[in-house]
Amino acid sequence: MSDSQVIITIGREYGSGGHAIAEELSKRLGLKFYDHNILDEVALEKGVDPETLRRYDEKPHKLFLSRSVKGHHSSAEVNVAYMQFDYLKKKAAQGESFIVVGRCAEGIFEGHPGLISIFILGNKEEKCKRVMELYHLSEQEALEKMRRHDEYRKRYHNNFCEDKWGDSRTYDLCINSSLKGLEVTTDVLEAYIRTRMDSGNKQ
Amino acid sequence: MIAKFLALAIFLVMFFFIVTEKFERHYVTLACGACMLVFVFGVCMRSPQAIFDTLNFHSIFTAEFWHAGAEATESSGGINWSTIIFIAGMMIMVEGMGKAGFFRWLCLKLAKLVDYKPVRIFVVFMLMAAFLSMFIDSITVILFLAAVTVELCQLLKCNPIPMILSEVFCANLGGSATMCGDPPNIIIGTSLHYAFSDFLTNTGLIAGISLIAVVIYFYICFHKQFAVKTGESTQPVHYPDPKEAITDPKLFGLSIGIFAIAVVLLITHANTGLTVAFIGMFVAVLTLIVHHAEITDLLKKVDYKTLLFFIGLFIVVGGLEQTGVLVLIADGISAICGSNAKLMVAVILWISAFASAFVDNIPFAATMIPVVQTLSQLQGVPLPTLAWTLSMGTDIGGSATPIGASANVVGISVASREGYPIGWGKYCKYCAPATIMVVAISMVCIYIRYF
């Protein structure tokens, strides 16, 4: 790993705009951006259909309907997750700097000197409003969608990582995007990341 | 009475934690085994003898443990050290074979022999999975076979999932044919003192008949997927050379030799009197001598977690046996079936198959052995009939679902990690009907042959 390598991981609550913020940060910082597009890359490498893999992306495995044997797992969700972890590890080993959304990345790269881990949360009302607008849903439907996705993300994350999803102790920085909006939140995060990068990302 | 309840509670807690995988399963069985020794045998029963019998260390230091005489009697109490030593020995032998490149070489050689035609590879790999699993644990067989299957399918531009599903099924079926093919059979064989040939001529025959039906079934299900499309080239640029799989020709030859010795010793052990514990130890020592430069590496590769899992499991089942809980289960089955032996066979076969489809068949089989012994004594049904029934039910039932057997998990995992995820729906669509078919064939075979 080069001294300048940086791996920015962004966990997010559903509707907080974390994904959009991460994407904007990658543009501003000129870093490669990874989200579910990892599966496109993996599918291309292996010559398989990415849609088949996406069905199992960032989903928790079913506790009583899956089993592991000597490091092998019967759950497609777990195996798809490991494919993405392996891909990210390979990229990190090649010295690439990048921003990754979700995928337990702060857990995978725990202890990595280039790691900057961020969690983006939001107020329920603002998140709901955003989800309603984005997906043209009623308030009830939006709240249900938020609840379901956050539950999935929590279970998915906590299955692979020792630290808990959304717990402030898991991340370097937690920020509420609802307070000042996505633009300002992105500015704050950019400044924070640049400070870390300028100081050689010393923790 | 308190001892019975406590033993049952410990057993249920163990099963719960094995299924949920909250902790590694060897920790679960060892902790539950320790609770059984301390609280059930120590506190409730105040019986040092029960602890002594369950730990069963003394059995290792008897001549019969290594060379069975005619006086060997049926017993299933406590830790089955024969099973543990045999499995450990086979693990070392298989590791040596893998290191020499045997499995990969065999897969590639067979694919080459059938001219890399997908349908032929599909059938040949099913037969190979069944044959190898008769002597080697199905996890190892599928680990190598599935990896080569994916590699070849990528070259042949066909979907590897049908092949992997059928290979996994046939590996489980092949495992049911012999005493050393599947852990439940090793436990049944060593506990009830059956020989390799006993299994081969009983469960082996049923497995052989079933294999024919299964190959036809999977061929009907999948052959269209391997049909060569008009105008599509089936000649990829470069197929892997089988010879490239061999890491060291000398070690390769010696590994095959040791495997052949193991097969001969197992087939003839009823005549020679050598026990499976002896055979396991013998092939392990031979492997370590041959691979003397890598002894530490080979010993490190032994799956100690599985061995510890077995030790803890045997203690917990020993607790159920000592406290009489298993007699209650046998009484319950007796009450349902009475002296109707055919009904008893049907109940044991289908319950074993159903249970094994969802929970680990090893603890299930270990628990059921004393139950079938008691049933045999209570109702006068020949013990071998019930033993073969239990063996087929537990071995075959595991094929029905993705979590039923270890080979299924490994096959699914290898396919998924290469970009071919296999969910419950896809797996059960093909394997559940095949399982029902084989269990039905087994029932008919048992009825025709033993009644």
Short mmCIF file of C-alpha atoms in Angstrom, two decimals, chain B:
data_model
loop_
_atom_site.label_atom_id
_atom_site.label_comp_id
_atom_site.label_asym_id
_atom_site.label_seq_id
_atom_site.Cartn_x
_atom_site.Cartn_y
_atom_site.Cartn_z
CA MET B 1 -36.41 -37.92 36.25
CA ILE B 2 -34.47 -34.66 36.69
CA ALA B 3 -31.50 -36.26 34.94
CA LYS B 4 -33.73 -37.18 31.97
CA PHE B 5 -35.10 -33.64 31.65
CA LEU B 6 -31.68 -32.09 32.00
CA ALA B 7 -30.12 -34.45 29.45
CA LEU B 8 -32.93 -33.71 27.00
CA ALA B 9 -32.61 -29.96 27.62
CA ILE B 10 -28.84 -30.07 26.98
CA PHE B 11 -29.44 -32.04 23.79
CA LEU B 12 -32.07 -29.57 22.55
CA VAL B 13 -29.84 -26.59 23.38
CA MET B 14 -27.01 -28.26 21.46
CA PHE B 15 -29.24 -28.83 18.44
CA PHE B 16 -30.49 -25.24 18.56
CA PHE B 17 -26.99 -23.79 18.58
CA ILE B 18 -25.80 -26.17 15.84
CA VAL B 19 -28.67 -25.04 13.61
CA THR B 20 -28.32 -21.31 14.36
CA GLU B 21 -24.51 -21.41 13.98
CA LYS B 22 -24.19 -18.69 16.57
CA PHE B 23 -21.02 -20.41 17.74
CA GLU B 24 -18.78 -22.87 15.94
CA ARG B 25 -20.38 -26.28 16.23
CA HIS B 26 -17.46 -28.01 17.96
CA TYR B 27 -17.63 -25.44 20.78
CA VAL B 28 -21.34 -26.17 21.08
CA THR B 29 -21.04 -29.95 21.31
CA LEU B 30 -18.01 -29.80 23.63
CA ALA B 31 -19.71 -27.31 25.97
CA CYS B 32 -22.91 -29.36 25.98
CA GLY B 33 -20.86 -32.53 26.46
CA ALA B 34 -19.11 -30.95 29.46
CA CYS B 35 -22.51 -29.95 30.91
CA MET B 36 -23.72 -33.51 30.41
CA LEU B 37 -20.70 -34.93 32.26
CA VAL B 38 -20.82 -32.44 35.13
CA PHE B 39 -24.53 -31.85 35.72
CA VAL B 40 -26.25 -35.01 34.49
CA PHE B 41 -23.71 -37.69 35.35
CA GLY B 42 -21.99 -35.85 38.22
CA VAL B 43 -24.67 -33.84 40.01
CA CYS B 44 -27.92 -35.65 39.14
CA MET B 45 -26.82 -39.27 38.74
CA ARG B 46 -23.71 -39.16 40.95
CA SER B 47 -22.31 -41.87 38.70
CA PRO B 48 -18.56 -41.93 38.01
CA GLN B 49 -19.22 -45.16 36.11
CA ALA B 50 -21.49 -43.32 33.63
CA ILE B 51 -18.72 -40.76 33.05
CA PHE B 52 -16.19 -43.57 32.59
CA ASP B 53 -18.45 -45.44 30.16
CA THR B 54 -19.27 -42.33 28.16
CA LEU B 55 -15.68 -41.12 27.81
CA ASN B 56 -14.87 -44.66 26.70
CA PHE B 57 -11.08 -44.17 26.77
CA HIS B 58 -10.54 -47.73 27.91
CA SER B 59 -11.89 -49.09 24.61
CA ILE B 60 -8.85 -47.75 22.71
CA PHE B 61 -6.51 -49.89 24.79
CA THR B 62 -8.23 -53.17 24.02
CA ALA B 63 -7.09 -55.58 21.29
CA GLU B 64 -10.64 -55.66 19.81
CA PHE B 65 -10.41 -51.95 19.08
CA TRP B 66 -7.69 -52.60 16.50
CA HIS B 67 -8.41 -56.18 15.48
CA ALA B 68 -11.98 -57.34 15.87
CA GLY B 69 -12.46 -60.89 17.04
CA ALA B 70 -15.61 -62.92 16.58
CA GLU B 71 -16.62 -61.99 20.11
CA ALA B 72 -17.23 -58.35 19.22
CA THR B 73 -20.60 -57.28 20.53
CA GLU B 74 -23.00 -54.55 19.58
CA SER B 75 -22.52 -51.45 21.65
CA SER B 76 -23.01 -47.78 20.96
CA GLY B 77 -22.34 -46.15 24.32
CA GLY B 78 -20.19 -43.07 24.74
CA ILE B 79 -17.50 -41.62 22.54
CA ASN B 80 -17.04 -43.71 19.43
CA TRP B 81 -13.25 -43.50 19.16
CA SER B 82 -13.22 -45.86 16.15
CA THR B 83 -15.18 -43.31 14.14
CA ILE B 84 -12.93 -40.46 15.23
CA ILE B 85 -9.65 -42.27 14.51
CA PHE B 86 -10.92 -43.55 11.16
CA ILE B 87 -12.12 -40.12 10.03
CA ALA B 88 -8.85 -38.52 11.15
CA GLY B 89 -6.86 -41.13 9.22
CA MET B 90 -8.92 -40.68 6.07
CA MET B 91 -8.57 -36.89 6.35
CA ILE B 92 -4.78 -37.24 6.29
CA MET B 93 -4.90 -39.67 3.36
CA VAL B 94 -7.26 -37.44 1.36
CA GLU B 95 -5.13 -34.39 2.10
CA GLY B 96 -2.10 -36.25 0.74
CA MET B 97 -4.02 -37.21 -2.41
CA GLY B 98 -5.17 -33.63 -2.91
CA LYS B 99 -1.63 -32.32 -2.50
CA ALA B 100 -0.40 -34.73 -5.15
CA GLY B 101 -3.09 -33.44 -7.53
CA PHE B 102 -5.06 -36.68 -7.72
CA PHE B 103 -8.61 -35.29 -7.71
CA ARG B 104 -8.05 -32.58 -10.26
CA TRP B 105 -6.14 -34.98 -12.46
CA LEU B 106 -8.96 -37.54 -12.29
CA CYS B 107 -11.64 -34.97 -13.20
CA LEU B 108 -9.65 -33.58 -16.12
CA LYS B 109 -8.62 -37.03 -17.33
CA LEU B 110 -12.23 -38.23 -17.42
CA ALA B 111 -13.37 -35.07 -19.20
CA LYS B 112 -10.64 -35.66 -21.79
CA LEU B 113 -11.62 -39.31 -22.17
CA VAL B 114 -15.19 -38.32 -23.06
CA ASP B 115 -13.85 -35.80 -25.56
CA TYR B 116 -15.11 -32.79 -23.59
CA LYS B 117 -18.72 -33.41 -24.68
CA PRO B 118 -20.96 -31.69 -22.11
CA VAL B 119 -23.59 -34.44 -21.88
CA ARG B 120 -20.95 -37.11 -21.48
CA ILE B 121 -19.08 -35.08 -18.86
CA PHE B 122 -22.41 -34.58 -17.08
CA VAL B 123 -23.04 -38.35 -16.84
CA VAL B 124 -19.44 -39.36 -16.15
CA PHE B 125 -19.01 -36.78 -13.37
CA MET B 126 -22.21 -38.04 -11.71
CA LEU B 127 -20.84 -41.58 -11.71
CA MET B 128 -17.43 -40.41 -10.53
CA ALA B 129 -18.99 -38.40 -7.69
CA ALA B 130 -20.89 -41.49 -6.57
CA PHE B 131 -17.86 -43.78 -6.84
CA LEU B 132 -15.36 -41.52 -5.07
CA SER B 133 -17.83 -40.75 -2.29
CA MET B 134 -18.00 -44.45 -1.49
CA PHE B 135 -14.48 -44.16 -0.06
CA ILE B 136 -13.75 -40.47 0.43
CA ASP B 137 -15.78 -37.86 2.26
CA SER B 138 -18.21 -36.15 -0.07
CA ILE B 139 -17.02 -32.66 0.93
CA THR B 140 -13.58 -33.30 -0.58
CA VAL B 141 -15.08 -34.95 -3.65
CA ILE B 142 -17.41 -32.02 -4.35
CA LEU B 143 -14.79 -29.40 -3.51
CA PHE B 144 -12.58 -30.62 -6.35
CA LEU B 145 -15.29 -31.78 -8.71
CA ALA B 146 -17.37 -28.60 -8.54
CA ALA B 147 -14.31 -26.41 -9.11
CA VAL B 148 -13.32 -28.39 -12.22
CA THR B 149 -16.96 -28.47 -13.38
CA VAL B 150 -17.20 -24.67 -13.28
CA GLU B 151 -13.85 -24.36 -15.08
CA LEU B 152 -14.86 -26.77 -17.84
CA CYS B 153 -18.36 -25.30 -18.19
CA GLN B 154 -16.87 -21.84 -18.67
CA LEU B 155 -14.75 -23.22 -21.48
CA LEU B 156 -17.67 -25.16 -22.95
CA LYS B 157 -19.99 -22.15 -22.59
CA CYS B 158 -22.63 -24.05 -20.64
CA ASN B 159 -24.29 -23.53 -17.28
CA PRO B 160 -22.49 -25.49 -14.52
CA ILE B 161 -25.46 -25.49 -12.12
CA PRO B 162 -27.18 -28.63 -13.50
CA MET B 163 -23.91 -30.55 -13.34
CA ILE B 164 -23.12 -29.41 -9.81
CA LEU B 165 -26.62 -30.25 -8.54
CA SER B 166 -26.45 -33.74 -9.99
CA GLU B 167 -22.88 -34.30 -8.77
CA VAL B 168 -23.83 -33.26 -5.24
CA PHE B 169 -26.83 -35.60 -5.28
CA CYS B 170 -24.78 -38.53 -6.57
CA ALA B 171 -22.01 -37.86 -4.04
CA ASN B 172 -24.55 -38.17 -1.22
CA LEU B 173 -25.97 -41.30 -2.83
CA GLY B 174 -22.53 -42.85 -3.27
CA GLY B 175 -21.77 -42.09 0.38
CA SER B 176 -24.75 -44.19 1.43
CA ALA B 177 -23.34 -47.25 -0.35
CA THR B 178 -20.47 -48.00 2.00
CA MET B 179 -19.52 -47.92 5.64
CA CYS B 180 -17.00 -45.13 5.15
CA GLY B 181 -18.94 -43.06 2.63
CA ASP B 182 -20.93 -40.90 5.00
CA PRO B 183 -20.39 -40.11 8.72
CA PRO B 184 -23.76 -41.64 9.76
CA ASN B 185 -22.67 -44.91 8.15
CA ILE B 186 -19.31 -44.87 9.94
CA ILE B 187 -21.11 -44.30 13.24
CA ILE B 188 -23.72 -46.99 12.49
CA GLY B 189 -21.06 -49.44 11.33
CA THR B 190 -18.67 -48.96 14.23
CA SER B 191 -21.45 -48.80 16.83
CA LEU B 192 -23.23 -51.93 15.65
CA HIS B 193 -20.10 -53.73 14.42
CA TYR B 194 -21.08 -54.08 10.80
CA ALA B 195 -18.45 -54.67 8.16
CA PHE B 196 -17.74 -52.75 5.00
CA SER B 197 -19.13 -55.66 2.97
CA ASP B 198 -22.34 -55.62 5.05
CA PHE B 199 -22.99 -52.07 3.89
CA LEU B 200 -21.92 -52.76 0.33
CA THR B 201 -24.30 -55.71 -0.04
CA ASN B 202 -27.21 -53.93 1.63
CA THR B 203 -27.19 -50.13 1.37
CA GLY B 204 -24.75 -50.46 -1.53
CA LEU B 205 -27.23 -52.48 -3.53
CA ILE B 206 -30.03 -49.98 -2.86
CA ALA B 207 -27.70 -47.10 -3.74
CA GLY B 208 -26.69 -48.85 -6.98
CA ILE B 209 -30.31 -49.30 -8.08
CA SER B 210 -31.08 -45.72 -7.07
CA LEU B 211 -28.06 -44.39 -8.95
CA ILE B 212 -29.41 -45.77 -12.22
CA ALA B 213 -32.75 -44.05 -11.58
CA VAL B 214 -31.04 -40.81 -10.53
CA VAL B 215 -28.80 -40.63 -13.61
CA ILE B 216 -31.87 -41.13 -15.83
CA TYR B 217 -33.82 -38.55 -13.81
CA PHE B 218 -31.15 -35.86 -14.04
CA TYR B 219 -30.53 -36.67 -17.69
CA ILE B 220 -34.23 -36.07 -18.42
CA CYS B 221 -34.15 -32.84 -16.38
CA PHE B 222 -31.02 -31.32 -17.86
CA HIS B 223 -29.90 -32.93 -21.14
CA LYS B 224 -31.46 -30.15 -23.26
CA GLN B 225 -29.23 -27.61 -21.51
CA PHE B 226 -26.16 -29.42 -22.78
CA ALA B 227 -27.38 -29.90 -26.33
CA VAL B 228 -24.93 -28.52 -28.89
CA LYS B 229 -26.48 -25.57 -30.67
CA THR B 230 -26.23 -25.61 -34.46
CA GLY B 231 -23.37 -23.56 -35.74
CA GLU B 232 -21.86 -23.11 -32.30
CA SER B 233 -18.30 -24.27 -31.91
CA THR B 234 -17.71 -26.73 -29.10
CA GLN B 235 -13.96 -26.62 -29.45
CA PRO B 236 -12.57 -24.06 -27.03
CA VAL B 237 -9.10 -22.76 -27.55
CA HIS B 238 -7.36 -24.59 -24.75
CA TYR B 239 -8.44 -27.29 -22.32
CA PRO B 240 -6.43 -27.77 -19.14
CA ASP B 241 -4.04 -30.69 -19.45
CA PRO B 242 -4.66 -33.42 -16.82
CA LYS B 243 -0.91 -33.84 -16.43
CA GLU B 244 -0.59 -30.25 -15.25
CA ALA B 245 -2.66 -31.18 -12.20
CA ILE B 246 0.04 -33.58 -10.96
CA THR B 247 2.29 -31.68 -8.60
CA ASP B 248 4.80 -34.49 -8.06
CA PRO B 249 4.63 -37.70 -10.15
CA LYS B 250 6.25 -39.83 -7.44
CA LEU B 251 3.94 -38.60 -4.69
CA PHE B 252 1.02 -38.90 -7.10
CA GLY B 253 1.76 -42.59 -7.72
CA LEU B 254 2.28 -43.31 -4.04
CA SER B 255 -0.94 -41.49 -3.09
CA ILE B 256 -2.91 -43.63 -5.53
CA GLY B 257 -1.20 -46.67 -4.06
CA ILE B 258 -2.23 -45.71 -0.52
CA PHE B 259 -5.78 -45.08 -1.67
CA ALA B 260 -5.85 -48.52 -3.30
CA ILE B 261 -4.53 -50.09 -0.07
CA ALA B 262 -7.26 -48.31 1.90
CA VAL B 263 -9.96 -49.57 -0.47
CA VAL B 264 -8.64 -53.16 -0.34
CA LEU B 265 -8.33 -53.08 3.47
CA LEU B 266 -11.85 -51.71 3.83
CA ILE B 267 -13.38 -54.25 1.45
CA THR B 268 -11.60 -57.15 3.15
CA HIS B 269 -11.76 -55.98 6.76
CA ALA B 270 -14.48 -58.49 7.67
CA ASN B 271 -12.09 -61.27 6.63
CA THR B 272 -8.85 -59.80 7.95
CA GLY B 273 -10.43 -58.67 11.23
CA LEU B 274 -8.74 -55.29 10.95
CA THR B 275 -11.03 -52.61 12.35
CA VAL B 276 -11.72 -49.31 10.65
CA ALA B 277 -9.76 -47.60 13.43
CA PHE B 278 -6.72 -49.66 12.46
CA ILE B 279 -7.24 -48.97 8.76
CA GLY B 280 -7.60 -45.24 9.38
CA MET B 281 -4.46 -45.17 11.50
CA PHE B 282 -2.55 -47.32 9.01
CA VAL B 283 -3.30 -45.20 5.92
CA ALA B 284 -2.58 -42.04 7.92
CA VAL B 285 0.84 -43.35 8.93
CA LEU B 286 1.57 -44.45 5.34
CA THR B 287 0.57 -41.02 4.03
CA LEU B 288 2.74 -39.26 6.59
CA ILE B 289 5.71 -41.44 5.69
CA VAL B 290 5.25 -40.79 1.97
CA HIS B 291 4.78 -37.05 2.53
CA HIS B 292 7.48 -36.94 5.25
CA ALA B 293 8.70 -33.57 4.03
CA GLU B 294 5.29 -32.05 4.67
CA ILE B 295 4.20 -33.85 7.84
CA THR B 296 3.53 -30.66 9.79
CA ASP B 297 1.57 -29.18 6.93
CA LEU B 298 -0.53 -32.34 6.52
CA LEU B 299 -1.26 -32.58 10.26
CA LYS B 300 -2.24 -28.92 10.32
CA LYS B 301 -4.77 -29.58 7.55
CA VAL B 302 -6.62 -32.19 9.64
CA ASP B 303 -10.06 -30.83 10.44
CA TYR B 304 -9.73 -30.97 14.22
CA LYS B 305 -12.93 -28.98 14.61
CA THR B 306 -14.94 -31.81 13.08
CA LEU B 307 -13.21 -34.38 15.28
CA LEU B 308 -13.94 -32.30 18.40
CA PHE B 309 -17.53 -31.87 17.19
CA PHE B 310 -17.85 -35.66 17.09
CA ILE B 311 -16.36 -36.09 20.58
CA GLY B 312 -18.80 -33.59 22.13
CA LEU B 313 -21.70 -35.06 20.19
CA PHE B 314 -20.98 -38.59 21.36
CA ILE B 315 -20.90 -37.42 24.99
CA VAL B 316 -24.28 -35.67 24.65
CA VAL B 317 -25.86 -38.68 22.94
CA GLY B 318 -24.23 -40.88 25.60
CA GLY B 319 -26.03 -38.76 28.19
CA LEU B 320 -29.36 -39.34 26.50
CA GLU B 321 -28.64 -43.03 26.41
CA GLN B 322 -27.50 -43.32 30.03
CA THR B 323 -30.51 -41.42 31.35
CA GLY B 324 -32.97 -43.50 29.33
CA VAL B 325 -34.31 -40.67 27.15
CA LEU B 326 -33.66 -42.66 23.98
CA VAL B 327 -35.65 -45.60 25.37
CA LEU B 328 -38.60 -43.21 25.71
CA ILE B 329 -38.25 -42.26 22.03
CA ALA B 330 -38.09 -45.95 21.10
CA ASP B 331 -41.18 -46.58 23.25
CA GLY B 332 -42.95 -43.78 21.38
CA ILE B 333 -42.15 -45.31 17.98
CA SER B 334 -43.17 -48.70 19.36
CA ALA B 335 -46.49 -47.30 20.49
CA ILE B 336 -47.18 -45.96 16.99
CA CYS B 337 -46.02 -49.02 15.05
CA GLY B 338 -46.64 -51.86 17.46
CA SER B 339 -45.14 -55.03 16.02
CA ASN B 340 -45.80 -53.90 12.45
CA ALA B 341 -42.23 -54.02 11.17
CA LYS B 342 -43.12 -52.60 7.74
CA LEU B 343 -44.71 -49.57 9.34
CA MET B 344 -41.68 -49.20 11.62
CA VAL B 345 -39.35 -49.21 8.60
CA ALA B 346 -41.51 -46.62 6.85
CA VAL B 347 -41.59 -44.38 9.94
CA ILE B 348 -37.82 -44.58 10.53
CA LEU B 349 -37.00 -44.13 6.84
CA TRP B 350 -39.22 -41.12 6.15
CA ILE B 351 -38.67 -39.40 9.51
CA SER B 352 -34.90 -39.84 9.13
CA ALA B 353 -35.05 -38.51 5.59
CA PHE B 354 -37.23 -35.54 6.52
CA ALA B 355 -35.16 -34.64 9.58
CA SER B 356 -31.88 -34.98 7.67
CA ALA B 357 -33.17 -32.61 5.00
CA PHE B 358 -33.19 -29.79 7.55
CA VAL B 359 -30.79 -30.67 10.36
CA ASP B 360 -27.32 -32.15 10.45
CA ASN B 361 -27.71 -35.89 9.85
CA ILE B 362 -24.72 -36.79 12.06
CA PRO B 363 -26.30 -35.94 15.45
CA PHE B 364 -29.57 -37.37 14.18
CA ALA B 365 -28.00 -40.72 13.25
CA ALA B 366 -25.94 -40.86 16.45
CA THR B 367 -29.13 -40.32 18.44
CA MET B 368 -31.15 -42.85 16.50
CA ILE B 369 -28.71 -45.78 16.77
CA PRO B 370 -29.59 -46.61 20.39
CA VAL B 371 -33.24 -46.02 19.48
CA VAL B 372 -33.23 -48.63 16.71
CA GLN B 373 -31.34 -51.03 18.99
CA THR B 374 -34.06 -50.67 21.62
CA LEU B 375 -36.80 -50.99 19.00
CA SER B 376 -35.23 -54.17 17.71
CA GLN B 377 -35.14 -55.64 21.22
CA LEU B 378 -38.68 -54.49 22.06
CA GLN B 379 -40.42 -55.62 18.88
CA GLY B 380 -38.16 -58.35 17.57
CA VAL B 381 -37.50 -56.58 14.28
CA PRO B 382 -34.07 -57.61 12.92
CA LEU B 383 -31.56 -54.93 13.85
CA PRO B 384 -29.77 -54.95 10.46
CA THR B 385 -33.05 -54.11 8.70
CA LEU B 386 -33.55 -51.09 10.93
CA ALA B 387 -29.88 -50.10 10.63
CA TRP B 388 -29.99 -50.10 6.80
CA THR B 389 -33.25 -48.19 6.95
CA LEU B 390 -31.71 -45.57 9.23
CA SER B 391 -28.63 -45.36 7.04
CA MET B 392 -30.58 -44.77 3.82
CA GLY B 393 -32.96 -42.29 5.46
CA THR B 394 -30.23 -40.13 7.00
CA ASP B 395 -27.86 -40.33 4.01
CA ILE B 396 -30.42 -39.64 1.31
CA GLY B 397 -32.67 -37.17 3.13
CA GLY B 398 -29.85 -34.66 3.26
CA SER B 399 -29.95 -34.30 -0.53
CA ALA B 400 -33.40 -32.70 -0.50
CA THR B 401 -32.42 -29.19 0.54
CA PRO B 402 -29.37 -26.91 0.20
CA ILE B 403 -28.62 -27.29 3.92
CA GLY B 404 -29.28 -31.02 4.29
CA ALA B 405 -25.74 -32.27 3.71
CA SER B 406 -22.24 -30.83 3.78
CA ALA B 407 -21.64 -31.67 0.12
CA ASN B 408 -24.66 -29.58 -0.87
CA VAL B 409 -23.30 -26.56 0.99
CA VAL B 410 -19.85 -26.93 -0.57
CA GLY B 411 -21.23 -27.43 -4.09
CA ILE B 412 -23.55 -24.44 -3.79
CA SER B 413 -20.77 -22.31 -2.34
CA VAL B 414 -18.28 -23.15 -5.11
CA ALA B 415 -20.90 -22.42 -7.80
CA SER B 416 -22.04 -19.18 -6.13
CA ARG B 417 -18.53 -17.84 -5.65
CA GLU B 418 -17.94 -18.35 -9.38
CA GLY B 419 -21.04 -16.30 -10.22
CA TYR B 420 -23.68 -19.03 -10.36
CA PRO B 421 -25.78 -18.60 -7.21
CA ILE B 422 -28.10 -21.47 -6.33
CA GLY B 423 -31.09 -20.55 -4.17
CA TRP B 424 -33.52 -22.80 -2.32
CA GLY B 425 -36.02 -22.73 -5.19
CA LYS B 426 -33.57 -23.82 -7.86
CA TYR B 427 -32.01 -26.48 -5.65
CA CYS B 428 -35.23 -28.01 -4.36
CA LYS B 429 -36.93 -27.96 -7.76
CA TYR B 430 -34.59 -30.70 -8.97
CA CYS B 431 -33.16 -32.35 -5.86
CA ALA B 432 -36.27 -32.65 -3.65
CA PRO B 433 -38.18 -34.84 -6.18
CA ALA B 434 -35.03 -36.92 -6.71
CA THR B 435 -34.75 -37.41 -2.94
CA ILE B 436 -38.37 -38.53 -2.65
CA MET B 437 -37.79 -40.91 -5.56
CA VAL B 438 -34.70 -42.47 -3.96
CA VAL B 439 -36.32 -42.77 -0.51
CA ALA B 440 -39.29 -44.51 -2.17
CA ILE B 441 -36.93 -46.84 -4.07
CA SER B 442 -35.12 -47.58 -0.78
CA MET B 443 -38.42 -48.43 0.93
CA VAL B 444 -39.46 -50.77 -1.86
CA CYS B 445 -36.02 -52.46 -1.86
CA ILE B 446 -36.13 -52.94 1.91
CA TYR B 447 -39.65 -54.35 1.76
CA ILE B 448 -38.79 -56.77 -1.03
CA ARG B 449 -35.50 -57.95 0.42
CA TYR B 450 -36.14 -58.13 4.16
CA PHE B 451 -39.84 -59.01 4.48
#
